[in-house]
Short mmCIF file of N, CA and C in Angstrom, two decimals:
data_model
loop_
_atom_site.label_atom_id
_atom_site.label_comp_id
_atom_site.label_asym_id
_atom_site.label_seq_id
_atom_site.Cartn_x
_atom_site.Cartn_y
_atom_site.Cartn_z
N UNK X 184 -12.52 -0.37 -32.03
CA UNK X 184 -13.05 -1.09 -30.88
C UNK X 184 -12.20 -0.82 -29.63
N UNK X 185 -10.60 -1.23 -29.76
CA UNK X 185 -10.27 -0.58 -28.74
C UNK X 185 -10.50 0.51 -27.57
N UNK X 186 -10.55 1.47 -28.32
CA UNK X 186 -10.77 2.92 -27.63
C UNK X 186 -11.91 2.87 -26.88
N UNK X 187 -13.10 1.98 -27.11
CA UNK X 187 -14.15 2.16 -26.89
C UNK X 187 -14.12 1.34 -26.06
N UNK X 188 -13.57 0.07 -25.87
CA UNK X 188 -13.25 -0.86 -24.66
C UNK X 188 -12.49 -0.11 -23.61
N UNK X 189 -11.50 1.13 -24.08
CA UNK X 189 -10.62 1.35 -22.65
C UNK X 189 -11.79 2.39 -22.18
N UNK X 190 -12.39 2.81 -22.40
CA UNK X 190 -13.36 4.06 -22.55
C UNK X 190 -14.26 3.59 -20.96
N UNK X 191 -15.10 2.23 -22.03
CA UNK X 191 -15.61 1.43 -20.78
C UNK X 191 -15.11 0.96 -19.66
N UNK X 192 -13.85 0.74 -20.01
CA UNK X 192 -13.38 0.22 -18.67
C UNK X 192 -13.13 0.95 -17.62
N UNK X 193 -12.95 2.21 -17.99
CA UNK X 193 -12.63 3.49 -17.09
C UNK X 193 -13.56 4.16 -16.66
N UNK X 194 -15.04 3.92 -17.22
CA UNK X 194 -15.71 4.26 -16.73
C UNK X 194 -16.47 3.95 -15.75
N UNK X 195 -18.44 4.22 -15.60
CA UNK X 195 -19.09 3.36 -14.79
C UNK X 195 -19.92 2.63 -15.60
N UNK X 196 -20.64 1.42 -15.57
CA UNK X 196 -21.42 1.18 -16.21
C UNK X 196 -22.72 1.56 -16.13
N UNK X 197 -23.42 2.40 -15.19
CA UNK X 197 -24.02 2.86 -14.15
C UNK X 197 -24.61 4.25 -15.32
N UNK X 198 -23.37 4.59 -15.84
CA UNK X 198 -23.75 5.92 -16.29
C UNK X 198 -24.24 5.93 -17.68
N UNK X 199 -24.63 7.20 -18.03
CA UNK X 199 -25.09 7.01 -19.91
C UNK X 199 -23.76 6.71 -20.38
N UNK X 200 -23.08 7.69 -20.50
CA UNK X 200 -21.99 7.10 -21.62
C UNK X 200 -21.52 6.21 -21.78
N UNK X 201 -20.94 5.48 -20.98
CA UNK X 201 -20.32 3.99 -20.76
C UNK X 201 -21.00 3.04 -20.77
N UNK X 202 -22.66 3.20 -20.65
CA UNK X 202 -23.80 2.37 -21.07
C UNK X 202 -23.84 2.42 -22.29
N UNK X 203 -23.87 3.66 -23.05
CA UNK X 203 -23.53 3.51 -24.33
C UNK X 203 -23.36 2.98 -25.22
N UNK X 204 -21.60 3.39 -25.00
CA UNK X 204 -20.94 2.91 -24.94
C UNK X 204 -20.39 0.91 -25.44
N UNK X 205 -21.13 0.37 -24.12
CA UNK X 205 -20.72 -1.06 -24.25
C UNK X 205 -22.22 -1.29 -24.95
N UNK X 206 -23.33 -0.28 -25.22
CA UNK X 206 -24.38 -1.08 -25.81
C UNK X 206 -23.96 -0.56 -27.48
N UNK X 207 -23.12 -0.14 -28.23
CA UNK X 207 -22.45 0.26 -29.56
C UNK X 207 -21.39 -0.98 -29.42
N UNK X 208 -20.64 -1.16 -28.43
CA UNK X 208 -20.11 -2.29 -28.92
C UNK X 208 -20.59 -4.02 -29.37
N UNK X 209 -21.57 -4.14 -28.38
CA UNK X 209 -22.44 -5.08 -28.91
C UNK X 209 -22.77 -5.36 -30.31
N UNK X 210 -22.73 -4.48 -31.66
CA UNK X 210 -22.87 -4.39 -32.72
C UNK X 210 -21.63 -5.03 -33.54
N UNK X 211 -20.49 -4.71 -32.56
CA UNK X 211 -19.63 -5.61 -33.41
C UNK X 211 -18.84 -6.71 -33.23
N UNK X 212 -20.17 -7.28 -32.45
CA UNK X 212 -20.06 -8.81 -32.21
C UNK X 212 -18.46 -9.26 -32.11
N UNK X 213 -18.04 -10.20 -33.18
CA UNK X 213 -17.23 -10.96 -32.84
C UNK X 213 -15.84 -10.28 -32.34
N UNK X 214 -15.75 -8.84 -33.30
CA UNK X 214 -14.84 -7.84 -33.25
C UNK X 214 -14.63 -7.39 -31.41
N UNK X 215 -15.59 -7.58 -30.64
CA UNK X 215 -15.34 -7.20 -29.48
C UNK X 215 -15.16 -8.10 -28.61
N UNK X 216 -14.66 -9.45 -28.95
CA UNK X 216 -15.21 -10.56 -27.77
C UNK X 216 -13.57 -10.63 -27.06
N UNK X 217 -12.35 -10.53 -27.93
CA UNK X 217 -10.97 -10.54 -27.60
C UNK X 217 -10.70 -9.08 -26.33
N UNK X 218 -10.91 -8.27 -27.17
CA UNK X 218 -10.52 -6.95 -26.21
C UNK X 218 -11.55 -7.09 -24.54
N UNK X 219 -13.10 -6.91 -25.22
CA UNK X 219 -13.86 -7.83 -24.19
C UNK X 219 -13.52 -8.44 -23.02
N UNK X 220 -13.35 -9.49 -23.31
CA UNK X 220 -12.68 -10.59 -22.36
C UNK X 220 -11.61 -10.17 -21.90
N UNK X 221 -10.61 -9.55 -22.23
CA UNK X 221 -9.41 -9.05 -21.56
C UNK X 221 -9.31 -7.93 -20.82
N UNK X 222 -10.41 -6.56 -21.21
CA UNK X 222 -10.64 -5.92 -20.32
C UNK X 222 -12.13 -6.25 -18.75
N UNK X 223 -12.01 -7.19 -18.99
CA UNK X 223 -13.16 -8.42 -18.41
C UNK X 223 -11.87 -8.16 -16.98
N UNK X 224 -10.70 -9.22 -17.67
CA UNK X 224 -9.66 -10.18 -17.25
C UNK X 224 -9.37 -9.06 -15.83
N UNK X 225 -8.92 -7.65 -16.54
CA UNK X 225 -7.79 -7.31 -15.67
C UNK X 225 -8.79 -5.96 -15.11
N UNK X 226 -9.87 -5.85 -14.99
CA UNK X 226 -11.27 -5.11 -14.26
C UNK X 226 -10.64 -5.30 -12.65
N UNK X 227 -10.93 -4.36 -12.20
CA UNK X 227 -10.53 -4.40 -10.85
C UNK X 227 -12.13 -3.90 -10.35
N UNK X 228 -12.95 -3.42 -10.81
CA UNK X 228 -13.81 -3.23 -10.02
C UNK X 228 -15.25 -4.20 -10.57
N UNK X 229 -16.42 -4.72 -9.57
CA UNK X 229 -17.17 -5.66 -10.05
C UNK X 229 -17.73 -4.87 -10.63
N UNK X 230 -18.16 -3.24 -10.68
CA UNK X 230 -19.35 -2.81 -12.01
C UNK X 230 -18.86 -2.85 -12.85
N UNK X 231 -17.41 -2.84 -13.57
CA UNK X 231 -16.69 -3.28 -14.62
C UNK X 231 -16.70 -4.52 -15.67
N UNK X 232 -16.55 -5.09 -14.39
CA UNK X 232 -16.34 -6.54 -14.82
C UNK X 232 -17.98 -6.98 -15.35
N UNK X 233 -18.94 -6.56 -14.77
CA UNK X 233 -21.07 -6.40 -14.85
C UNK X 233 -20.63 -5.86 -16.32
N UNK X 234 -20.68 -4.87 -16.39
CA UNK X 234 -20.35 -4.33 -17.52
C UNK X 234 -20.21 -4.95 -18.73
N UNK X 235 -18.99 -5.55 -18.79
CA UNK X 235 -18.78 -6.16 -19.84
C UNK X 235 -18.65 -7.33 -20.26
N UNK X 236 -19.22 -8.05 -19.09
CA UNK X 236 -19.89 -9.91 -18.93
C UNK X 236 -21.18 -9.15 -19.44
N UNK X 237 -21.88 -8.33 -19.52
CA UNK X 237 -23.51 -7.97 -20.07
C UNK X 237 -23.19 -7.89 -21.54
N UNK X 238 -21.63 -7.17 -22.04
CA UNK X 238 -21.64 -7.07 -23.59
C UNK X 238 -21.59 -8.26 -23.92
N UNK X 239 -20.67 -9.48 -23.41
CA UNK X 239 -20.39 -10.83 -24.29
C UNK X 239 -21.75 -11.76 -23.96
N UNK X 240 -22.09 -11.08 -23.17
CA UNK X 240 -23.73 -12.10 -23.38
C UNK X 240 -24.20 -11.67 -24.67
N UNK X 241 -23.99 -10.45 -24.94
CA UNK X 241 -24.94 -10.48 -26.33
C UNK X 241 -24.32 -10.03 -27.14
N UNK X 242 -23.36 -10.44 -27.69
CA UNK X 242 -22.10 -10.33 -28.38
C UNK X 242 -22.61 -11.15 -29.86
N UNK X 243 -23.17 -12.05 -29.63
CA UNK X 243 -23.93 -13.23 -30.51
C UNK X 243 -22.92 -14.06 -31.28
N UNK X 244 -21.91 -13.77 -30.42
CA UNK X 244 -20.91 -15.57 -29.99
C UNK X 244 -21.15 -16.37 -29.29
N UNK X 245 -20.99 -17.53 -29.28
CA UNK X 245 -20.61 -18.68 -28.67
C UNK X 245 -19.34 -19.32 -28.35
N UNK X 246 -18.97 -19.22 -26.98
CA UNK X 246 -17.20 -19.32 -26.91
C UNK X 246 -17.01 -19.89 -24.87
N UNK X 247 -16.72 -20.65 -25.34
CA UNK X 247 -16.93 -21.34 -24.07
C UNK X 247 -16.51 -20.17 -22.59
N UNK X 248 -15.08 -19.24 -23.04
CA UNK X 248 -14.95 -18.37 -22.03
C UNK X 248 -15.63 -17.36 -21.93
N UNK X 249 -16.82 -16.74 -22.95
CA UNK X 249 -17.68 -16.11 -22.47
C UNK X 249 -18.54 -17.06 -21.54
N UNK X 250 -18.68 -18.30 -21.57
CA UNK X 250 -19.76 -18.98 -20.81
C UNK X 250 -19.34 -19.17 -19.24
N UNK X 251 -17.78 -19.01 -19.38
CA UNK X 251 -17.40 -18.94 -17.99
C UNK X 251 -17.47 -17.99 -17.29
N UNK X 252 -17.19 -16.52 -17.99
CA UNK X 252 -17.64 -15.32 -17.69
C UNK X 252 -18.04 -15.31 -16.84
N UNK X 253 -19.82 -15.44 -17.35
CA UNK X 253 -20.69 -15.24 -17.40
C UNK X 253 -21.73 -16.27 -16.35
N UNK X 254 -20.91 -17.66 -15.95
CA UNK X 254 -21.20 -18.20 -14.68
C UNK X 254 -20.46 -17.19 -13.71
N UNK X 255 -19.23 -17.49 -13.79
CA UNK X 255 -18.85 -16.53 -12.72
C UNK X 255 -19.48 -15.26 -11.95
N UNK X 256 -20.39 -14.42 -13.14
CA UNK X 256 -21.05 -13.20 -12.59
C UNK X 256 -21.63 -13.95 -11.77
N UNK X 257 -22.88 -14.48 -12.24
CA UNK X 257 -23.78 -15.46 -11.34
C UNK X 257 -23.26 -15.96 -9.77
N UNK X 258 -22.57 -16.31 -9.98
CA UNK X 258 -21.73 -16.71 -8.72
C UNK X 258 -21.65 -15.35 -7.54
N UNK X 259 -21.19 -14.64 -8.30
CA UNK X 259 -20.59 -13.61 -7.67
C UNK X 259 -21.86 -12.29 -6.98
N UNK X 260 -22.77 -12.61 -7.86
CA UNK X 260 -23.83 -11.59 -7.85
C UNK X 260 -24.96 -12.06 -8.75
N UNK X 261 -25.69 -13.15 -7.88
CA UNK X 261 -27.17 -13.67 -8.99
C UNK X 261 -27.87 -12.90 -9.93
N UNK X 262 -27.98 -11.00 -9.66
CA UNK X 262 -28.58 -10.17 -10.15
C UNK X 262 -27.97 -10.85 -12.22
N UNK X 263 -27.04 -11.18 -11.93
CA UNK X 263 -26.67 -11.48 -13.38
C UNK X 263 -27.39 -12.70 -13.71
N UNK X 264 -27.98 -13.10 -13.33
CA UNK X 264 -28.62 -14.85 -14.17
C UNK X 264 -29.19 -13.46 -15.49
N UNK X 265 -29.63 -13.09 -15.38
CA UNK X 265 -30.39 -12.48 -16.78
C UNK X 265 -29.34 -12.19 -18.11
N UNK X 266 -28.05 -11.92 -17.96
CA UNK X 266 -27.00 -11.94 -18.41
C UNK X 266 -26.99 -13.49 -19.38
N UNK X 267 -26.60 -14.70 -18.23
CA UNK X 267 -26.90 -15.83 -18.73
C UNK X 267 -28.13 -16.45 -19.58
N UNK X 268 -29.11 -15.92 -19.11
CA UNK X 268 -29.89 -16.04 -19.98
C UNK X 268 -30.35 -15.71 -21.59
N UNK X 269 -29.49 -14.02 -21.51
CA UNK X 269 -29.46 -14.02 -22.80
C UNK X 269 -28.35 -14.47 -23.79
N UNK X 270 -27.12 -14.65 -22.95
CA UNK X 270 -26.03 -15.46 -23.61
C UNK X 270 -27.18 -16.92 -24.36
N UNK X 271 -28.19 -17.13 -24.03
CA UNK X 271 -28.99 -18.14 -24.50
C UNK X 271 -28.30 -19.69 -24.21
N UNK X 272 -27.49 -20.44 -23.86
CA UNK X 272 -26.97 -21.50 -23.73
C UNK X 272 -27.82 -22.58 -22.43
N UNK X 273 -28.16 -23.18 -23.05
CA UNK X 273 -29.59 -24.29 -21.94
C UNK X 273 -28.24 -24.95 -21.12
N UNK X 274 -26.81 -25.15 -21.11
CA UNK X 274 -26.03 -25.43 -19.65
C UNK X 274 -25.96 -24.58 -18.54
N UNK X 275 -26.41 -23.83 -19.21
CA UNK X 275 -26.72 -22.86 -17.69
C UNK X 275 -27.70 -23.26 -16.35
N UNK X 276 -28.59 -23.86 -17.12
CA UNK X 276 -30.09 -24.52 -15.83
C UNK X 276 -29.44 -25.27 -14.87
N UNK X 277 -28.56 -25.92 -15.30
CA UNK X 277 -27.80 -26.26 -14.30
C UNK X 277 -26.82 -25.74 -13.23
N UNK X 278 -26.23 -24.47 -13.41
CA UNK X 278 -25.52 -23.76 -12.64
C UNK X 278 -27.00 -22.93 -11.99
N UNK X 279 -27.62 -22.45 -12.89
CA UNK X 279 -28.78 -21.57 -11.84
C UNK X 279 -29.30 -22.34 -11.03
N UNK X 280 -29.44 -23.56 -11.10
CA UNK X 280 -30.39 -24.34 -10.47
C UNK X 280 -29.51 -24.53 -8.90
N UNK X 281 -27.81 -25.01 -8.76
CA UNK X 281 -27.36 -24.73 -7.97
C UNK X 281 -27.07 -23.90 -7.08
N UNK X 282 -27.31 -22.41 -8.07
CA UNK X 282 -27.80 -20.94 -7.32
C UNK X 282 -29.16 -21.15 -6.47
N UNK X 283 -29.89 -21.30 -6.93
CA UNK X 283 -31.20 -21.98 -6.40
C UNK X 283 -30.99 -22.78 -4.44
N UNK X 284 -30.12 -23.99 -4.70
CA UNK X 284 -29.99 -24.76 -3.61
C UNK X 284 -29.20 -24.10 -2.48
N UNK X 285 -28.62 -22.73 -3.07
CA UNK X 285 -27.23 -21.53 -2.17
C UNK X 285 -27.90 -20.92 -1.62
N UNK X 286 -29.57 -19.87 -2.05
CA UNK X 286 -29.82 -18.95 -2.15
C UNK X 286 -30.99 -19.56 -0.65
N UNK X 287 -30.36 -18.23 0.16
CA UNK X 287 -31.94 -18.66 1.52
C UNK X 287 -32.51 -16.84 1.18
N UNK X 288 -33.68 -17.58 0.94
CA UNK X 288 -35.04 -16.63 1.40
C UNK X 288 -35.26 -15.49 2.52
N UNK X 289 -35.06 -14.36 1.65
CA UNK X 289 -35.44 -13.14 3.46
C UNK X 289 -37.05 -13.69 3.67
N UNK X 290 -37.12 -13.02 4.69
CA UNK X 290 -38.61 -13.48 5.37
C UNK X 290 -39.05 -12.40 5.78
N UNK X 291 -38.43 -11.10 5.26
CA UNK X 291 -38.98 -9.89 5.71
C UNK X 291 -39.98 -9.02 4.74
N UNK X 292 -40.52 -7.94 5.02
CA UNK X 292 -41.39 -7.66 4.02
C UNK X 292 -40.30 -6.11 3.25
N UNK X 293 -39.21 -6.52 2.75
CA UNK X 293 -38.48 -5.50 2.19
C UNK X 293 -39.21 -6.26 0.56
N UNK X 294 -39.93 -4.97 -0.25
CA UNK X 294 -39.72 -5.12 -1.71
C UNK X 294 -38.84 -5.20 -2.39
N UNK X 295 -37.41 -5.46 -1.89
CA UNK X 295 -36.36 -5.14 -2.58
C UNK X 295 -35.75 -7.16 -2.14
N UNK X 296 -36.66 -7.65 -1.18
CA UNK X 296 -35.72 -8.42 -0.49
C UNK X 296 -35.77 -9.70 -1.96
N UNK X 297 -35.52 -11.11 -2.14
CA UNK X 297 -35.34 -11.93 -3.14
C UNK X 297 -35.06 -11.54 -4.65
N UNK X 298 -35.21 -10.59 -5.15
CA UNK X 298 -34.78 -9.90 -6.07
C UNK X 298 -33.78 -10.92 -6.98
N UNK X 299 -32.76 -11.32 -5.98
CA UNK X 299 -31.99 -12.11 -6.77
C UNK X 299 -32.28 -13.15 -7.26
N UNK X 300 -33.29 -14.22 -6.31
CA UNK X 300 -34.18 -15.43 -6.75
C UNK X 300 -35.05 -15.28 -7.77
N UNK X 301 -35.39 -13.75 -7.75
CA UNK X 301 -36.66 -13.91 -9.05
C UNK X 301 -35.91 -13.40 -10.12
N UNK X 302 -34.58 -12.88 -10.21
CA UNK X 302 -33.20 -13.27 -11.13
C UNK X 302 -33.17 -14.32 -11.81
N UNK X 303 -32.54 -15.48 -10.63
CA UNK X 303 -32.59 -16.95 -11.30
C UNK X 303 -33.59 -17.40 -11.83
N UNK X 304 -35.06 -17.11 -11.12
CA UNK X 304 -36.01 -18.40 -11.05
C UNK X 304 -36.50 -17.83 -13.51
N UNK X 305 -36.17 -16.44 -13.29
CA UNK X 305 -36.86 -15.72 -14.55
C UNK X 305 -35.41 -16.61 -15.69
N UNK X 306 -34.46 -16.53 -15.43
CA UNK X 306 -33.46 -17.23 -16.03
C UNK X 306 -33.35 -18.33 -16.84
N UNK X 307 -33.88 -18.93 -15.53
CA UNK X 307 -34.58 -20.47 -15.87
C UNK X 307 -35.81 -20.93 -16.48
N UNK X 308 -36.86 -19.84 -16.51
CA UNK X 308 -37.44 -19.81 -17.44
C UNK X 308 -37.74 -19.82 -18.68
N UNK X 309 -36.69 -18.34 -18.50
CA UNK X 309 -36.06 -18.08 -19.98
C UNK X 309 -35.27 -19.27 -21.15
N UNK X 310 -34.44 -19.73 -20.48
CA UNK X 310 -33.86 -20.84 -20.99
C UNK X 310 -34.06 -22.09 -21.60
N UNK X 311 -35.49 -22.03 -20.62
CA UNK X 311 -36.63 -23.81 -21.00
C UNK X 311 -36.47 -24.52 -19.76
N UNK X 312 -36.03 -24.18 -18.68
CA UNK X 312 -35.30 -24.53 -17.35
C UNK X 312 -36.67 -24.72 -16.68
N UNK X 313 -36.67 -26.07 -15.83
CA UNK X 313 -37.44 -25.86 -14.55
C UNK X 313 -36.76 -26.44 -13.48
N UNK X 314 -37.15 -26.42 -12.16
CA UNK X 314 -36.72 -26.79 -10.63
C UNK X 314 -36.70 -27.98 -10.51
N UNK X 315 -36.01 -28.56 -10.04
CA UNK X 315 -36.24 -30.00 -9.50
C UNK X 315 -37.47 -30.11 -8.21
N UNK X 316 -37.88 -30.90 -8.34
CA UNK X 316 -38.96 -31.19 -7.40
C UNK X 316 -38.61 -30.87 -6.08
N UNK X 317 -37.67 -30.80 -5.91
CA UNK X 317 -37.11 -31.04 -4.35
C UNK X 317 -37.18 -29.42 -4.32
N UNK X 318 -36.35 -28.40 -5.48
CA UNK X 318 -36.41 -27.09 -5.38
C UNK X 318 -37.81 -26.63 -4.84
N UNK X 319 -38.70 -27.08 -6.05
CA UNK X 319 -40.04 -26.21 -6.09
C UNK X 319 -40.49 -26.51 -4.98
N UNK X 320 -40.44 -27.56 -4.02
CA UNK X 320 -40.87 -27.89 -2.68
C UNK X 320 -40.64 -26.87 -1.92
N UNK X 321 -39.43 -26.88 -1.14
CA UNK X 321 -38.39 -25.84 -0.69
C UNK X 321 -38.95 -24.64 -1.08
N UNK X 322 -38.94 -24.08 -2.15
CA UNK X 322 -39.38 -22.60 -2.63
C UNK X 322 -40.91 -22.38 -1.99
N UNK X 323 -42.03 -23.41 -2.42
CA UNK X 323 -43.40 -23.13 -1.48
C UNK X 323 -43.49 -23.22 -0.55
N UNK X 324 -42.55 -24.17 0.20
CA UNK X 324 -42.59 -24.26 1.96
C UNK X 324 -41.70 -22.47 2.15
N UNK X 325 -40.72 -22.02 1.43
CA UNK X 325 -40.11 -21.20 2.18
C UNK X 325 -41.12 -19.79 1.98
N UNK X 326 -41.67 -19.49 0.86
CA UNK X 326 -42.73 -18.25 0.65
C UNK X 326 -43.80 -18.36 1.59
N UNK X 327 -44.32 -19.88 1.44
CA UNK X 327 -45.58 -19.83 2.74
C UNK X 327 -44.92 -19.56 4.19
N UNK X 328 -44.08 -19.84 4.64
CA UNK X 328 -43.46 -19.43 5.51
C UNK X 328 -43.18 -17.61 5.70
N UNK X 329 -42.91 -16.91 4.70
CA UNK X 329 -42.52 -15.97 4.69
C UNK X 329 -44.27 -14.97 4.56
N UNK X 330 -45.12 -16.03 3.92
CA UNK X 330 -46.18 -14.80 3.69
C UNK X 330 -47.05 -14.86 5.02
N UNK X 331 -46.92 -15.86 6.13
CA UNK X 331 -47.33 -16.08 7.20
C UNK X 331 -47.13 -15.31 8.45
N UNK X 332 -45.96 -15.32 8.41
CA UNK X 332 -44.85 -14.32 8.90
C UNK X 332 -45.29 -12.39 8.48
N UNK X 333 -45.83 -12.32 7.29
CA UNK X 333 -46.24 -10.28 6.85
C UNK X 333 -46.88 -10.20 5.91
N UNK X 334 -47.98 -9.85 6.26
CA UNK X 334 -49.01 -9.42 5.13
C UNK X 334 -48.48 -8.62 3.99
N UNK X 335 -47.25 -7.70 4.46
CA UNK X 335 -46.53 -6.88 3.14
C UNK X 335 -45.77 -7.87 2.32
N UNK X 336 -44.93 -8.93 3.02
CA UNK X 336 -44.49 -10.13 2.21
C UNK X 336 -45.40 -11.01 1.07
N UNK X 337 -46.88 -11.27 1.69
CA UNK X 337 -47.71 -11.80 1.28
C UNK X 337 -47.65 -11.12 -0.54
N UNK X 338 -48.16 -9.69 0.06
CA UNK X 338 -48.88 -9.15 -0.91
C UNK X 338 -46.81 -9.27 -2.43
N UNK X 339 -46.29 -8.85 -1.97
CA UNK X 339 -44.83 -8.78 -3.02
C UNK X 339 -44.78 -10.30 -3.25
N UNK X 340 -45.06 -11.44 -2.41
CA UNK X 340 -44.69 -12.67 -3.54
C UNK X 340 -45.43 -12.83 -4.27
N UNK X 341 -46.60 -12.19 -4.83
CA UNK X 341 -47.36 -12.53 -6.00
C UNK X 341 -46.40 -12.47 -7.15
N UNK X 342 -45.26 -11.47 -7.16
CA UNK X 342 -44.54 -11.86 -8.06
C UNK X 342 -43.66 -13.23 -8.41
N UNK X 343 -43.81 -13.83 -7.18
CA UNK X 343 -43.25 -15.19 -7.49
C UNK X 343 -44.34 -15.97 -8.29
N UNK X 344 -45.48 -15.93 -8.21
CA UNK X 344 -46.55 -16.73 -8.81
C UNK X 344 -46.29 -17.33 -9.98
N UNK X 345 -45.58 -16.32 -10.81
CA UNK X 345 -45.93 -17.15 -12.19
C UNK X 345 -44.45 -17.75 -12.41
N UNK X 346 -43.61 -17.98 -11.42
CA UNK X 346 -42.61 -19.01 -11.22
C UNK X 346 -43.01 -20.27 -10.55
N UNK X 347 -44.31 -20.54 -10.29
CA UNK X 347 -44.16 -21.88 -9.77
C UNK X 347 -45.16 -22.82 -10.59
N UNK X 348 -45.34 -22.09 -11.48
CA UNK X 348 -45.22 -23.31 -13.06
C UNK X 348 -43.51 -23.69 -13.09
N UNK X 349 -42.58 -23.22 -13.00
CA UNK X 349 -41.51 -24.05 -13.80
C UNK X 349 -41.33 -25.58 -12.99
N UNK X 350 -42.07 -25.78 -11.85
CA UNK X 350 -41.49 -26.96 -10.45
C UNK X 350 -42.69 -28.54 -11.40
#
């Protein structure tokens, strides 16, 4: 396991091998959660650190400092709620949900733009998670706002649609 942790760490996660890589270590679960976490610890770069907060999500432990991890990505870069999600742990709805109350809405018609919201909002799904009322409010006032504003916006929040069952 070692070798294969320094391997990753030196690499990108970006690339095949080191994708690999940390997706062979996943197999040996508990065997990787120590080295894991420590080449986690001392990661100097964030695709690193992505990297291998994605292996201890599915490591298929339960260990409270993978759970911190693994908020932390979130924090750092929402693109990870999916991470949390498959770590599977329902305390999470609560940290996404605070991602939720952080996160303001582009209003532009970039396809690339909320990406991170439909991160969380899929997260929270995943989990058994829904919005607080006050969220799901907020979220329809801010899309109608945004699809008012560009017909190209309009047409890309259909992907929000089947997020506003969770409110």
């Amino acid at each position: 396991v070692a070798p294969m942790i320094q391997a990753a760490a030196q690499g990108d996660p970006d690339q095949v091998l080191c994708a690999r890589i940390l997706e062979v270590l996943r197999w040996f679960g508990p065997l990787a959660i120590e080295p894991a976490l420590r080449a986690y610890a001392e990661a100097e770069r964030d695709e690193v650190r992505w990297g291998f907060a994605g292996l201890l999500s599915e490591c298929g432990v339960r260990d409270e400092r993978i759970f911190q991890v693994l908020i932390e990505e979130v924090r750092r870069d929402a693109l990870s709620a999916g991470q949390l999600a498959r770590y599977g742990d329902h305390r999470a709805v609560d940290h996404l949900r605070r991602e939720i109350d952080r996160y303001e809405v582009e209003a532009g018609g970039d396809p690339q733009a909320n990406w991170e919201l439909m991160e969380i909002l899929q997260a929270i799904e995943d989990l058994g998670g829904a919005l607080t009322a006050e969220q799901a409010e907020r979220l329809r006032s801010l899309l109608q706002r945004r699809r008012e504003r560009s017909p190209v916006a309009a047409a890309l929040d259909s992907f929000f649609a089947p997020f506003e069952r969770l409110a």
